[in-house]
């Protein structure tokens, strides 16, 4: 049984809440000094000061972790990744270092099309093995729930293969996985210049199978110049919504197209990237309750300006942070890098960054009711730092400060010793 007590935490950073935090709320992370958490059958039962919480508790019935001198936080939620893929694109990274733009690389046959070939050739077993290794790495950084997208198939069989791989991985790995169908990640070569026809193909052939077999919770689209237009994106998203799926968008990443406005219009759960989102689009997202998922490691990797996280928060948006781990534009799953970039270069406070990777990350995949904070009734997903305060996360620049990871009341990572213990 997953029964655990974590006691004597120097700082118990609860991030308490059951929905996304927006604007000034994001700075409220609800710290309990000398805190304790009681987890029974994987669910948090009690949260508070150690002396009060443990008064009438028989500790012999639990696995007990003494967190004296440590900070304890909710497990991190990485709400935007592309972690199931075959093949790597290290040559493209080298091209970028020599001055080639993302669009130039795509025009030279690189980009997403490159990864579709590698994923097409990889067997399901190979993708499961690769995916497991990547999830293990994320887990060591304190990520306990991850969103994963398809999109490296662009054909029926490979898209379905990616989604099925994520379903299989959730059965064999401690990590919770939120599946997103991103069949409209690029226009395939045989549909070049016929983006609307490809959208019709997805709607008629692929989407029904995804829905009928419960392979994905979300539908996403790369709404971008020379990829999919606002009209094409609206058509797919509205159809997916009609079929019972929740919505996400890759929006306003490379040019300002109006993706943020569209996300508000269709009621998307999140709009992601947003480097070129307009003031008006950001305000519409705030009013509609769309989570702004920012991916600073991608801007860093592509040497682009960062999304305006400070402006978004100051204008009432709920901001989440995610890695965008993928084989091309952002080949990193590093949570410490996210904290460094968001605080040093996006002008976010450490508290806002923590909110963005916990309760708001959970809200970005519509799971704020069950994960993302240390609240009674939620899953017992926690990280224990090697240091006494949450402030050490960005301060120890680029270095993993996570000592232990608890998933559903079970110790799954102990970086103090061997690492993975699940």
PDB file of N, CA and C in Angstrom, residues 44-79:
ATOM      1  N   UNK A  44      -3.463  12.108  -0.749  1.00  0.00           N
ATOM      2  CA  UNK A  44      -3.136  12.979   0.388  1.00  0.00           C
ATOM      3  C   UNK A  44      -4.339  13.080   1.329  1.00  0.00           C
ATOM      4  N   UNK A  45      -4.109  12.758   2.617  1.00  0.00           N
ATOM      5  CA  UNK A  45      -5.184  12.765   3.609  1.00  0.00           C
ATOM      6  C   UNK A  45      -5.071  13.934   4.579  1.00  0.00           C
ATOM      7  N   UNK A  46      -3.852  14.325   4.929  1.00  0.00           N
ATOM      8  CA  UNK A  46      -3.661  15.416   5.884  1.00  0.00           C
ATOM      9  C   UNK A  46      -2.478  16.273   5.458  1.00  0.00           C
ATOM     10  N   UNK A  47      -2.622  17.580   5.652  1.00  0.00           N
ATOM     11  CA  UNK A  47      -1.561  18.542   5.350  1.00  0.00           C
ATOM     12  C   UNK A  47      -1.556  19.596   6.449  1.00  0.00           C
ATOM     13  N   UNK A  48      -0.369  19.902   6.998  1.00  0.00           N
ATOM     14  CA  UNK A  48      -0.311  20.947   8.020  1.00  0.00           C
ATOM     15  C   UNK A  48       1.022  20.950   8.741  1.00  0.00           C
ATOM     16  N   UNK A  49       1.051  21.570   9.918  1.00  0.00           N
ATOM     17  CA  UNK A  49       2.269  21.582  10.724  1.00  0.00           C
ATOM     18  C   UNK A  49       2.491  20.210  11.338  1.00  0.00           C
ATOM     19  N   UNK A  50       3.737  19.795  11.423  1.00  0.00           N
ATOM     20  CA  UNK A  50       4.072  18.435  11.840  1.00  0.00           C
ATOM     21  C   UNK A  50       3.467  18.078  13.193  1.00  0.00           C
ATOM     22  N   UNK A  51       3.638  18.960  14.195  1.00  0.00           N
ATOM     23  CA  UNK A  51       3.151  18.626  15.542  1.00  0.00           C
ATOM     24  C   UNK A  51       1.634  18.444  15.589  1.00  0.00           C
ATOM     25  N   UNK A  52       0.923  19.182  14.757  1.00  0.00           N
ATOM     26  CA  UNK A  52      -0.547  19.068  14.746  1.00  0.00           C
ATOM     27  C   UNK A  52      -1.008  17.847  13.958  1.00  0.00           C
ATOM     28  N   UNK A  53      -0.397  17.638  12.800  1.00  0.00           N
ATOM     29  CA  UNK A  53      -0.821  16.558  11.906  1.00  0.00           C
ATOM     30  C   UNK A  53      -0.570  15.174  12.500  1.00  0.00           C
ATOM     31  N   UNK A  54       0.544  15.025  13.252  1.00  0.00           N
ATOM     32  CA  UNK A  54       0.937  13.693  13.712  1.00  0.00           C
ATOM     33  C   UNK A  54       0.482  13.363  15.129  1.00  0.00           C
ATOM     34  N   UNK A  55      -0.339  14.233  15.727  1.00  0.00           N
ATOM     35  CA  UNK A  55      -0.799  14.018  17.113  1.00  0.00           C
ATOM     36  C   UNK A  55      -1.434  12.645  17.310  1.00  0.00           C
ATOM     37  N   UNK A  56      -2.361  12.290  16.429  1.00  0.00           N
ATOM     38  CA  UNK A  56      -3.116  11.047  16.601  1.00  0.00           C
ATOM     39  C   UNK A  56      -2.867  10.045  15.469  1.00  0.00           C
ATOM     40  N   UNK A  57      -1.639  10.064  14.931  1.00  0.00           N
ATOM     41  CA  UNK A  57      -1.302   9.175  13.821  1.00  0.00           C
ATOM     42  C   UNK A  57      -0.300   8.119  14.294  1.00  0.00           C
ATOM     43  N   UNK A  58      -0.600   6.853  14.007  1.00  0.00           N
ATOM     44  CA  UNK A  58       0.321   5.764  14.320  1.00  0.00           C
ATOM     45  C   UNK A  58       1.337   5.639  13.171  1.00  0.00           C
ATOM     46  N   UNK A  59       2.527   6.208  13.380  1.00  0.00           N
ATOM     47  CA  UNK A  59       3.510   6.276  12.306  1.00  0.00           C
ATOM     48  C   UNK A  59       4.040   4.905  11.885  1.00  0.00           C
ATOM     49  N   UNK A  60       3.855   3.901  12.728  1.00  0.00           N
ATOM     50  CA  UNK A  60       4.358   2.564  12.393  1.00  0.00           C
ATOM     51  C   UNK A  60       3.626   1.956  11.193  1.00  0.00           C
ATOM     52  N   UNK A  61       2.473   2.521  10.840  1.00  0.00           N
ATOM     53  CA  UNK A  61       1.686   1.996   9.724  1.00  0.00           C
ATOM     54  C   UNK A  61       2.052   2.641   8.389  1.00  0.00           C
ATOM     55  N   UNK A  62       3.057   3.505   8.405  1.00  0.00           N
ATOM     56  CA  UNK A  62       3.430   4.261   7.203  1.00  0.00           C
ATOM     57  C   UNK A  62       4.929   4.150   6.939  1.00  0.00           C
ATOM     58  N   UNK A  63       5.302   4.347   5.683  1.00  0.00           N
ATOM     59  CA  UNK A  63       6.704   4.638   5.386  1.00  0.00           C
ATOM     60  C   UNK A  63       6.909   6.100   5.771  1.00  0.00           C
ATOM     61  N   UNK A  64       7.919   6.380   6.560  1.00  0.00           N
ATOM     62  CA  UNK A  64       8.124   7.730   7.074  1.00  0.00           C
ATOM     63  C   UNK A  64       9.418   8.317   6.504  1.00  0.00           C
ATOM     64  N   UNK A  65       9.304   9.513   5.960  1.00  0.00           N
ATOM     65  CA  UNK A  65      10.478  10.255   5.487  1.00  0.00           C
ATOM     66  C   UNK A  65      10.607  11.528   6.325  1.00  0.00           C
ATOM     67  N   UNK A  66      11.749  11.671   6.971  1.00  0.00           N
ATOM     68  CA  UNK A  66      12.022  12.877   7.762  1.00  0.00           C
ATOM     69  C   UNK A  66      12.668  13.908   6.838  1.00  0.00           C
ATOM     70  N   UNK A  67      11.950  15.008   6.613  1.00  0.00           N
ATOM     71  CA  UNK A  67      12.413  16.041   5.676  1.00  0.00           C
ATOM     72  C   UNK A  67      13.016  17.239   6.412  1.00  0.00           C
ATOM     73  N   UNK A  68      13.595  16.993   7.583  1.00  0.00           N
ATOM     74  CA  UNK A  68      14.251  18.073   8.327  1.00  0.00           C
ATOM     75  C   UNK A  68      15.301  18.763   7.441  1.00  0.00           C
ATOM     76  N   UNK A  69      15.237  20.079   7.383  1.00  0.00           N
ATOM     77  CA  UNK A  69      16.195  20.829   6.585  1.00  0.00           C
ATOM     78  C   UNK A  69      15.950  20.778   5.090  1.00  0.00           C
ATOM     79  N   UNK A  70      14.765  20.285   4.683  1.00  0.00           N
ATOM     80  CA  UNK A  70      14.446  20.150   3.256  1.00  0.00           C
ATOM     81  C   UNK A  70      13.179  20.945   2.917  1.00  0.00           C
ATOM     82  N   UNK A  71      13.074  21.321   1.658  1.00  0.00           N
ATOM     83  CA  UNK A  71      11.826  21.891   1.132  1.00  0.00           C
ATOM     84  C   UNK A  71      11.073  20.792   0.391  1.00  0.00           C
ATOM     85  N   UNK A  72       9.747  20.787   0.538  1.00  0.00           N
ATOM     86  CA  UNK A  72       8.895  19.795  -0.125  1.00  0.00           C
ATOM     87  C   UNK A  72       7.890  20.539  -1.000  1.00  0.00           C
ATOM     88  N   UNK A  73       7.756  20.112  -2.237  1.00  0.00           N
ATOM     89  CA  UNK A  73       6.860  20.762  -3.197  1.00  0.00           C
ATOM     90  C   UNK A  73       5.991  19.718  -3.885  1.00  0.00           C
ATOM     91  N   UNK A  74       4.931  20.177  -4.583  1.00  0.00           N
ATOM     92  CA  UNK A  74       4.168  19.231  -5.407  1.00  0.00           C
ATOM     93  C   UNK A  74       5.047  18.706  -6.543  1.00  0.00           C
ATOM     94  N   UNK A  75       4.752  17.514  -7.032  1.00  0.00           N
ATOM     95  CA  UNK A  75       5.440  17.014  -8.218  1.00  0.00           C
ATOM     96  C   UNK A  75       5.232  17.968  -9.379  1.00  0.00           C
ATOM     97  N   UNK A  76       6.262  18.142 -10.198  1.00  0.00           N
ATOM     98  CA  UNK A  76       6.158  19.067 -11.323  1.00  0.00           C
ATOM     99  C   UNK A  76       5.319  18.444 -12.442  1.00  0.00           C
ATOM    100  N   UNK A  77       4.628  19.309 -13.184  1.00  0.00           N
ATOM    101  CA  UNK A  77       3.800  18.881 -14.310  1.00  0.00           C
ATOM    102  C   UNK A  77       4.372  19.509 -15.575  1.00  0.00           C
ATOM    103  N   UNK A  78       4.906  18.681 -16.461  1.00  0.00           N
ATOM    104  CA  UNK A  78       5.438  19.168 -17.740  1.00  0.00           C
ATOM    105  C   UNK A  78       4.330  19.036 -18.774  1.00  0.00           C
ATOM    106  N   UNK A  79       3.693  20.151 -19.094  1.00  0.00           N
ATOM    107  CA  UNK A  79       2.421  20.121 -19.821  1.00  0.00           C
ATOM    108  C   UNK A  79       2.550  20.303 -21.333  1.00  0.00           C
TER     109      UNK A  79
END
